[in-house]
PDB file of C-alpha atoms in Angstrom:
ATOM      1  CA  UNK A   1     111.969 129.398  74.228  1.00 54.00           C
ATOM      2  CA  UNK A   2     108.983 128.206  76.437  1.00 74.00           C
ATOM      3  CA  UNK A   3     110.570 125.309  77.325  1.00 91.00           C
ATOM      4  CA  UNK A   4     114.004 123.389  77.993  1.00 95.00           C
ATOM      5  CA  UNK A   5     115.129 121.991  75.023  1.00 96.00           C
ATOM      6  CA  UNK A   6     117.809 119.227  74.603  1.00 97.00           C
ATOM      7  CA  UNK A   7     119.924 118.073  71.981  1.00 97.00           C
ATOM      8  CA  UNK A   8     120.183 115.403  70.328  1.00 97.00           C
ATOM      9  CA  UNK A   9     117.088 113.974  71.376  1.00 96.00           C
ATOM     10  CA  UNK A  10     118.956 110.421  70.483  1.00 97.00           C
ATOM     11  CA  UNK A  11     122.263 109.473  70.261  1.00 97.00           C
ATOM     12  CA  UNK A  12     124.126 106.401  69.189  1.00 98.00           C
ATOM     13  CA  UNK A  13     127.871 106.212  69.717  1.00 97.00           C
ATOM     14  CA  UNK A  14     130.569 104.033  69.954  1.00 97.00           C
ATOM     15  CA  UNK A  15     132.665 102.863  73.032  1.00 97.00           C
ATOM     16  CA  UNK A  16     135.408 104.760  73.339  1.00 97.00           C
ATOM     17  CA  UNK A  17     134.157 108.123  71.487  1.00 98.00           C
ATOM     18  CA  UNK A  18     132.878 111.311  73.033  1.00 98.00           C
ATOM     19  CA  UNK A  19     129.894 112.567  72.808  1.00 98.00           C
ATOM     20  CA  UNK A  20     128.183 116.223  73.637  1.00 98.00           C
ATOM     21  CA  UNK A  21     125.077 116.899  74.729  1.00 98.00           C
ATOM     22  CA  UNK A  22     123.462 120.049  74.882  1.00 97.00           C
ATOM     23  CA  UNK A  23     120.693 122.059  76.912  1.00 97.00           C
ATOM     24  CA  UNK A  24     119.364 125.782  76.179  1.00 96.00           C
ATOM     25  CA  UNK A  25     116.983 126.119  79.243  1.00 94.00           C
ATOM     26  CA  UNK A  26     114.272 128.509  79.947  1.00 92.00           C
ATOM     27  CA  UNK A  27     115.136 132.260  79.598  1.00 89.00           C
ATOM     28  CA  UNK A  28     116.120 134.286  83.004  1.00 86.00           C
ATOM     29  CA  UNK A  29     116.285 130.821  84.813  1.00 88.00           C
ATOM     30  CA  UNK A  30     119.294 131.114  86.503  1.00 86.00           C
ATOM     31  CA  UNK A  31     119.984 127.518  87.776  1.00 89.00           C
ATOM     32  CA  UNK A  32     120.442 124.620  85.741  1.00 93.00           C
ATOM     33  CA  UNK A  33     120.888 120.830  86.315  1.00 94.00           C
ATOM     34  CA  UNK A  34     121.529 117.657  84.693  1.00 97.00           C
ATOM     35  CA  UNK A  35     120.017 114.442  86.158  1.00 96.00           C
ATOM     36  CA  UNK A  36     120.401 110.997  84.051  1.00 96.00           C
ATOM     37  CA  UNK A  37     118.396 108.049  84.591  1.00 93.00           C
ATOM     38  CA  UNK A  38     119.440 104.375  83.864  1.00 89.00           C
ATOM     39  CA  UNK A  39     117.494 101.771  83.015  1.00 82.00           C
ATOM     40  CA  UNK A  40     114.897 100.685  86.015  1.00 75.00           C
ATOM     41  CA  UNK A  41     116.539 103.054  88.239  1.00 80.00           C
ATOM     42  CA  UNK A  42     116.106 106.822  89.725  1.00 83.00           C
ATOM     43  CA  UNK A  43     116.901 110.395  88.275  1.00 91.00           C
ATOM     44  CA  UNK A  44     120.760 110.474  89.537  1.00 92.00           C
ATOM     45  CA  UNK A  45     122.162 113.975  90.165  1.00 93.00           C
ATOM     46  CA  UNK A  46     125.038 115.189  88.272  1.00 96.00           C
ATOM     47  CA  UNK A  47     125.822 118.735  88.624  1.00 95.00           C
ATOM     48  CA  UNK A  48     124.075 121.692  89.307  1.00 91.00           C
ATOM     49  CA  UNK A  49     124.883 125.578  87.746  1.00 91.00           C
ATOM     50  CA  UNK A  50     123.569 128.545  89.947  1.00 87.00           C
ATOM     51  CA  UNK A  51     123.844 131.973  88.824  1.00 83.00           C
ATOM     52  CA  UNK A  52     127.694 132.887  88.316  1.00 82.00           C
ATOM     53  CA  UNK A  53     128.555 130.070  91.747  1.00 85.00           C
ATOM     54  CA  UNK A  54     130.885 127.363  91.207  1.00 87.00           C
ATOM     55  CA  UNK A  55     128.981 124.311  90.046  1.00 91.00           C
ATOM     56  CA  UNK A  56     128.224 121.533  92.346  1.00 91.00           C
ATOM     57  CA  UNK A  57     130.029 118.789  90.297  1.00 93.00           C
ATOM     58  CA  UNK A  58     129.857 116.364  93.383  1.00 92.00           C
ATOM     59  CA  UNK A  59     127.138 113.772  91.505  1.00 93.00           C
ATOM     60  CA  UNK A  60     129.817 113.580  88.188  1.00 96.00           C
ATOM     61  CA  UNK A  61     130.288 109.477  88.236  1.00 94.00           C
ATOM     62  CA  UNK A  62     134.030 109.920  86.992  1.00 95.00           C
ATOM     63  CA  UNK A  63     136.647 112.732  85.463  1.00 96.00           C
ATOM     64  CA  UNK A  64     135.309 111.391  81.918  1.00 97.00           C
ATOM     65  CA  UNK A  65     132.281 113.244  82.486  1.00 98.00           C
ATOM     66  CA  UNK A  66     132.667 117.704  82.810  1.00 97.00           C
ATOM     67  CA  UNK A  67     129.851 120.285  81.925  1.00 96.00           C
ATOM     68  CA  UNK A  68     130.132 123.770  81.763  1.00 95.00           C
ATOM     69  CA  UNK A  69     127.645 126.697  81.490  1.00 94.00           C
ATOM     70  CA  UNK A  70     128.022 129.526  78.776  1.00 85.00           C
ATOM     71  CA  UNK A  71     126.862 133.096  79.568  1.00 80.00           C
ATOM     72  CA  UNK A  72     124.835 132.065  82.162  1.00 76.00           C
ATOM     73  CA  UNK A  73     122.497 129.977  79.439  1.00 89.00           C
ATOM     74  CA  UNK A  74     123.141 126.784  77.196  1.00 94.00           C
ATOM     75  CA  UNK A  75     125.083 123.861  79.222  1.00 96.00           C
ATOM     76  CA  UNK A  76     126.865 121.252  77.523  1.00 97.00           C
ATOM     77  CA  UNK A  77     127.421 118.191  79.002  1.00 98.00           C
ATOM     78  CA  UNK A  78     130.848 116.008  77.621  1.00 98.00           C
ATOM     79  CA  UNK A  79     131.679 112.610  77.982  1.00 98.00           C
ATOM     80  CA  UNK A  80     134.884 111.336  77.144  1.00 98.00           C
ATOM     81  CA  UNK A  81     135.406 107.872  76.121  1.00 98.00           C
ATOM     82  CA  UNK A  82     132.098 106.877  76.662  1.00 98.00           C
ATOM     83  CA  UNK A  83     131.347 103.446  78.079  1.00 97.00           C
ATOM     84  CA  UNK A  84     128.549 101.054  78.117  1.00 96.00           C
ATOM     85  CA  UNK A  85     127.628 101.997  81.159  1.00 95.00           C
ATOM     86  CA  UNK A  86     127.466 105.477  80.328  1.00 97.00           C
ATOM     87  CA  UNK A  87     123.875 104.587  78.696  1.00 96.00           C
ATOM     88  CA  UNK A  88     120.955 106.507  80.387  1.00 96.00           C
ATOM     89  CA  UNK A  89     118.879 109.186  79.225  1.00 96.00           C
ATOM     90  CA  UNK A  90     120.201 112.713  80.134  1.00 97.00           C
ATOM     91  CA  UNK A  91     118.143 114.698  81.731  1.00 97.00           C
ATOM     92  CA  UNK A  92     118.190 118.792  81.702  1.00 97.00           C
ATOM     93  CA  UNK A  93     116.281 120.954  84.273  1.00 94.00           C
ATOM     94  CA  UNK A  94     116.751 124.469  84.637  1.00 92.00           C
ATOM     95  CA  UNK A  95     114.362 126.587  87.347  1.00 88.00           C
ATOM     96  CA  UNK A  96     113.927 130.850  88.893  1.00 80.00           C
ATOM     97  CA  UNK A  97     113.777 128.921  92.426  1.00 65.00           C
ATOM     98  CA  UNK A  98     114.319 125.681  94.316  1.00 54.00           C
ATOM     99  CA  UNK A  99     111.941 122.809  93.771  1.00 52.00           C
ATOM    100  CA  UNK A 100     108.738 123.678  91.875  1.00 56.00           C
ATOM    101  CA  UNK A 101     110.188 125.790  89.718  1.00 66.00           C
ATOM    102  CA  UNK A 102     112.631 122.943  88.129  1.00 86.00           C
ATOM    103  CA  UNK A 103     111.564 122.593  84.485  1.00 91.00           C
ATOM    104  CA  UNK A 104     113.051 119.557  82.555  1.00 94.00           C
ATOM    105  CA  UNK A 105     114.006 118.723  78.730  1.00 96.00           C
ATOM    106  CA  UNK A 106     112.518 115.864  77.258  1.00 95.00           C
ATOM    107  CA  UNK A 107     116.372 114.513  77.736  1.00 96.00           C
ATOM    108  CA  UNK A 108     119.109 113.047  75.524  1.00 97.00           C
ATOM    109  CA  UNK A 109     118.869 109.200  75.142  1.00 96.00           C
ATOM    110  CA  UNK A 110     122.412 107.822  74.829  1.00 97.00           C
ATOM    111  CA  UNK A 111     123.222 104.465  73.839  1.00 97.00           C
ATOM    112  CA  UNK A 112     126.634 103.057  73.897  1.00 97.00           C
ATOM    113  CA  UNK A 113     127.658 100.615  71.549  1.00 96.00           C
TER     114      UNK A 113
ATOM    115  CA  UNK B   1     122.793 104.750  99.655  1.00 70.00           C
ATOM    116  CA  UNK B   2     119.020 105.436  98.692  1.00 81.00           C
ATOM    117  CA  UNK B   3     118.239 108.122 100.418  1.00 92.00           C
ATOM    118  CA  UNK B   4     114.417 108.662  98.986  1.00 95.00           C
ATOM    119  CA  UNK B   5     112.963 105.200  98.309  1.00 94.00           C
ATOM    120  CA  UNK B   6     109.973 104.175  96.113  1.00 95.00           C
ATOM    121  CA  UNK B   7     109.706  99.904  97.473  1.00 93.00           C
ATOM    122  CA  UNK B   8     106.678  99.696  94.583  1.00 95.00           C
ATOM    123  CA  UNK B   9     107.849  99.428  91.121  1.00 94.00           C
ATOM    124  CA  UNK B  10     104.566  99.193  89.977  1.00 96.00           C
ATOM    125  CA  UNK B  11     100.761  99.762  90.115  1.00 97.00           C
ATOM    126  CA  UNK B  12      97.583  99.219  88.496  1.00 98.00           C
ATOM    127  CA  UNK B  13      94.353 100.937  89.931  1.00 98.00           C
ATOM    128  CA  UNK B  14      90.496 100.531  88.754  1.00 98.00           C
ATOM    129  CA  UNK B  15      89.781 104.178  87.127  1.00 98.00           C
ATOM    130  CA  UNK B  16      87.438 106.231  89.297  1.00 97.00           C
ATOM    131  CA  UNK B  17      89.021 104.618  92.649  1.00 98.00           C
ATOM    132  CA  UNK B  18      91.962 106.095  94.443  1.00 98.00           C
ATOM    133  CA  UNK B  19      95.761 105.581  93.702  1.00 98.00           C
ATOM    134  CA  UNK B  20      98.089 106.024  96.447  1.00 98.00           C
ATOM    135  CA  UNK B  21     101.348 105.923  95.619  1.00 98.00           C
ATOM    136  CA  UNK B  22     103.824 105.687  98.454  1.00 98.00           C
ATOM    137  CA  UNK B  23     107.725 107.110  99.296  1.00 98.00           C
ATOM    138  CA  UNK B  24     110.419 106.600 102.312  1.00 97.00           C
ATOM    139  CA  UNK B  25     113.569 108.939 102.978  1.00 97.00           C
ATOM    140  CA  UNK B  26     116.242 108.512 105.266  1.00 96.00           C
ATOM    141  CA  UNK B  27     117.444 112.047 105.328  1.00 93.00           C
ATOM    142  CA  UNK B  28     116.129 113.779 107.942  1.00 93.00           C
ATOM    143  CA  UNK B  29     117.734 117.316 106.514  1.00 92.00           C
ATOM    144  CA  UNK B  30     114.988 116.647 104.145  1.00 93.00           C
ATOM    145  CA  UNK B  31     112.750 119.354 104.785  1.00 91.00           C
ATOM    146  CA  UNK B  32     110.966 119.972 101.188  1.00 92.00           C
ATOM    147  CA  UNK B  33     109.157 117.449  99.012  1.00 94.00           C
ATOM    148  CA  UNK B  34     107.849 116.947  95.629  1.00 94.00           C
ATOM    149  CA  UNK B  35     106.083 114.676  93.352  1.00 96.00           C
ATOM    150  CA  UNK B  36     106.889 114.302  89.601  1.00 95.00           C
ATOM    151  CA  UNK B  37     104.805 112.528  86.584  1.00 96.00           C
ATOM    152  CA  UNK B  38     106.826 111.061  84.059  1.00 94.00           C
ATOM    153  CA  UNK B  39     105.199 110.025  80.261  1.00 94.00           C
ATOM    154  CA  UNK B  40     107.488 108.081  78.083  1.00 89.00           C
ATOM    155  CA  UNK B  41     110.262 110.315  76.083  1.00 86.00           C
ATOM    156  CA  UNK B  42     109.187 113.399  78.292  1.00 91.00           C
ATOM    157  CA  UNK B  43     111.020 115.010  80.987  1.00 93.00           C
ATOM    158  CA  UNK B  44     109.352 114.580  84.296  1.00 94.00           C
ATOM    159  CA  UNK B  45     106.650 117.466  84.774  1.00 93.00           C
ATOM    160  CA  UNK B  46     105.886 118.690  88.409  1.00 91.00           C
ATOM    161  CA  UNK B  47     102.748 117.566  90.110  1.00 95.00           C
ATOM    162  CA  UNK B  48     102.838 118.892  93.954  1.00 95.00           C
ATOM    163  CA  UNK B  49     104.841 119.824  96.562  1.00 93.00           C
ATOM    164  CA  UNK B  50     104.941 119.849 100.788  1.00 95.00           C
ATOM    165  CA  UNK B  51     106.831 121.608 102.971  1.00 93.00           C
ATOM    166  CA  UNK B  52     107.545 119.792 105.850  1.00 93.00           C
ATOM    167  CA  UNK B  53     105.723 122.567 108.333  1.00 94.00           C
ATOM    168  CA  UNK B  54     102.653 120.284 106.668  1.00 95.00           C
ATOM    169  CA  UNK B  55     101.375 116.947 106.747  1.00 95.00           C
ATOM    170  CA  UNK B  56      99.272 118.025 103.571  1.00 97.00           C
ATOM    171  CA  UNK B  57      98.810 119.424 100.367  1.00 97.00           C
ATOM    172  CA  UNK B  58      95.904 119.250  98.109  1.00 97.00           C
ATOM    173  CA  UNK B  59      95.768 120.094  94.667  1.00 96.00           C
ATOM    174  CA  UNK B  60      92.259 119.124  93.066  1.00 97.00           C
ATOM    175  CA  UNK B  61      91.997 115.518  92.797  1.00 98.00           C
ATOM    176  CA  UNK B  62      96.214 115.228  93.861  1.00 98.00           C
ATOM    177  CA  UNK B  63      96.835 114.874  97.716  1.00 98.00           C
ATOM    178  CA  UNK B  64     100.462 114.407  98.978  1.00 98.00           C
ATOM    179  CA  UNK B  65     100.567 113.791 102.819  1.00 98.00           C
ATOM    180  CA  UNK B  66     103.982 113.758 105.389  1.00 98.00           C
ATOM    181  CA  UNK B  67     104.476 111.838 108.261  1.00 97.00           C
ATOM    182  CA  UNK B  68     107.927 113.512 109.947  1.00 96.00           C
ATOM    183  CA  UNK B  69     107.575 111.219 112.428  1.00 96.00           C
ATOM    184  CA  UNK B  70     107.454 107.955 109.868  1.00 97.00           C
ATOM    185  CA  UNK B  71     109.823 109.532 107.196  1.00 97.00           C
ATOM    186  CA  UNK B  72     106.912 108.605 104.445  1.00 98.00           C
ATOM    187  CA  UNK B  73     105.273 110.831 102.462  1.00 97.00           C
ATOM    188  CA  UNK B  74     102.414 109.297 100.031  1.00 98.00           C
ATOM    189  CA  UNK B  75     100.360 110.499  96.761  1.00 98.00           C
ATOM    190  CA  UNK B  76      96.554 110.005  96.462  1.00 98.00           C
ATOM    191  CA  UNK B  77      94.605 110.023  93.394  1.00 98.00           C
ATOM    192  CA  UNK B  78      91.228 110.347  93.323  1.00 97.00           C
ATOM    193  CA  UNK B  79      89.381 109.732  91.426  1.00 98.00           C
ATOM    194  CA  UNK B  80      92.180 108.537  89.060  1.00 98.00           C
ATOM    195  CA  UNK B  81      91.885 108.569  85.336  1.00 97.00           C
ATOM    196  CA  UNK B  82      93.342 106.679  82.230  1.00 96.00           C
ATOM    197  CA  UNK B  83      95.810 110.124  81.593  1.00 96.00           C
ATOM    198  CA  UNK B  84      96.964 109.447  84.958  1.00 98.00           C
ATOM    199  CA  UNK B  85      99.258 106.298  83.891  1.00 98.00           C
ATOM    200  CA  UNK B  86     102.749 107.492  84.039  1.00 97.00           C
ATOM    201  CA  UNK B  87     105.422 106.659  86.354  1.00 96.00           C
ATOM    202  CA  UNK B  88     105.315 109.055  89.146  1.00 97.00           C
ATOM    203  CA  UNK B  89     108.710 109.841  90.916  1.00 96.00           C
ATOM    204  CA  UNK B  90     109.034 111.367  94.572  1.00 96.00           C
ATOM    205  CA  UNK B  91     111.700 113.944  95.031  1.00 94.00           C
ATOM    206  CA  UNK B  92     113.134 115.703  98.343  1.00 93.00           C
ATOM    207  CA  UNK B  93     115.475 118.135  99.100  1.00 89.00           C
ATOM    208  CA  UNK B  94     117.297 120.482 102.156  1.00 87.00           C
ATOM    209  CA  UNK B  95     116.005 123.963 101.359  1.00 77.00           C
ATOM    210  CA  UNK B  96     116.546 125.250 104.508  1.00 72.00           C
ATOM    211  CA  UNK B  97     120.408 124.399 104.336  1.00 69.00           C
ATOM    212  CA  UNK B  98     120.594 125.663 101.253  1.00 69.00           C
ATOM    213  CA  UNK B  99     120.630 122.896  99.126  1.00 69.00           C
ATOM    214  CA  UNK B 100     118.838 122.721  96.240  1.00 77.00           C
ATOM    215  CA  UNK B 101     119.746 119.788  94.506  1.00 84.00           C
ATOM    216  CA  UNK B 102     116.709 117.306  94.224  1.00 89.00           C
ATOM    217  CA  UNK B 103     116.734 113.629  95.237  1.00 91.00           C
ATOM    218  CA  UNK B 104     114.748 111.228  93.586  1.00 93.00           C
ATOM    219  CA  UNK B 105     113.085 108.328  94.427  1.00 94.00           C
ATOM    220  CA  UNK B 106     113.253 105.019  91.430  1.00 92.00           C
ATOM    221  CA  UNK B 107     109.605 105.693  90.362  1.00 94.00           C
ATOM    222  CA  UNK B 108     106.663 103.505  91.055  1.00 96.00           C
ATOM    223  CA  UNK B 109     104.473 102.991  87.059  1.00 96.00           C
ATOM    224  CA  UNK B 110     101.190 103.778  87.055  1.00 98.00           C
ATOM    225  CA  UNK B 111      98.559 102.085  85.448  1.00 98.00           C
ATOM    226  CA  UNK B 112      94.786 103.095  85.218  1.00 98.00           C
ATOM    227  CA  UNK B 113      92.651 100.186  83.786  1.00 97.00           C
ATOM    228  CA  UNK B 114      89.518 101.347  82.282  1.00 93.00           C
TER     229      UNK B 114
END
């Protein structure tokens, strides 16, 4: 597509449950990245796919949280037994080059309940 | 630790006269910096970038300038407009150590009074 797209744009869930969230970025861009951002604060790094490289996993907040990267293309993001504090919007970027080139979804709003 | 720092949450700026929107870092690795514009329930869309071999950048009526020696970098509007409001975030990263994960700054909001 000409964009990165997200899915589910919203999404409700209870404490406890796990929830998926998914990100098919721009064709032939070969890194991808998932920011969130909390209420009144900053985009805060997550992990980071490039090419066929092991991810950089070093902004995960805990082990309830894991991503992987299919074919090179769609990313899903997992969090296990989500907690309140687990309530940000997800962002996706994905980009041909460093910087500039980062294009982001319109990002997954998750609210814990 | 807050490594890119945006100290004004907010602010609101006559339209036609000049936003300037200001950002700190503490990284001196930092050698690559960007500017994002953020509407509500969009992803952040890039605005400008410097590379820190320049003090500035101009993009029509979007000026980003770096001051190594300060660590601040700052935005300028001019003349801003009422599709200007947004909150604008300021990014950096270490491109020449191969790093290419992006920092961000919290945001400072935007708004143009007509």
């Amino acid at each position: 597509g000409a964009g990165v797209s997200q899915s589910p744009s919203n999404k409700v869930t209870e404490k406890g449950k796990d929830v998926e969230l998914r990100c098919d970025p721009i064709s032939g861009h070969t890194a991808l990245y998932w920011y969130r951002q909390s209420l009144g604060q900053g985009l805060e790094f997550l992990i980071y796919f490039q090419g066929n490289s092991a991810p950089d996993k070093s902004g995960l907040p805990s082990d309830r949280f894991s991503a992987e990267r299919t074919g090179g293309s769609v990313s899903t993001l997992t969090i296990q037994r989500t907690q309140q504090e687990d309530s940000a919007v997800y962002l996706c970027a994905s980009s041909l080059r460093q910087g500039s080139g980062y294009t982001f979804g319109s990002g997954t709003r998750l609210t814990v309940v | 630790d807050q490594q890119v720092k945006q100290n004004s949450p907010s602010l609101s700026v006559q339209e036609g006269r000049i936003s300037i929107l200001n950002c700190d870092y503490t990284n001196s690795m930092f050698d690559y910096f960007l500017w994002y514009k953020k509407y509500p329930a969009e992803g952040p869309t890039f605005l400008i970038s410097i590379s820190s071999i320049k003090d500035k950048n101009e993009d029509g009526r979007f000026t980003v300038f770096l001051n190594k020696s300060a660590k601040h970098l700052s935005l300028h509007i001019v003349p801003s407009q009422p599709g200007d409001s947004a909150v604008y975030f300021c990014a950096a990263l270490a491109a020449n150590f191969g790093n290419e994960k992006l920092t961000f700054g919290t945001g400072t909001r935007l708004t143009i009074i007509p």
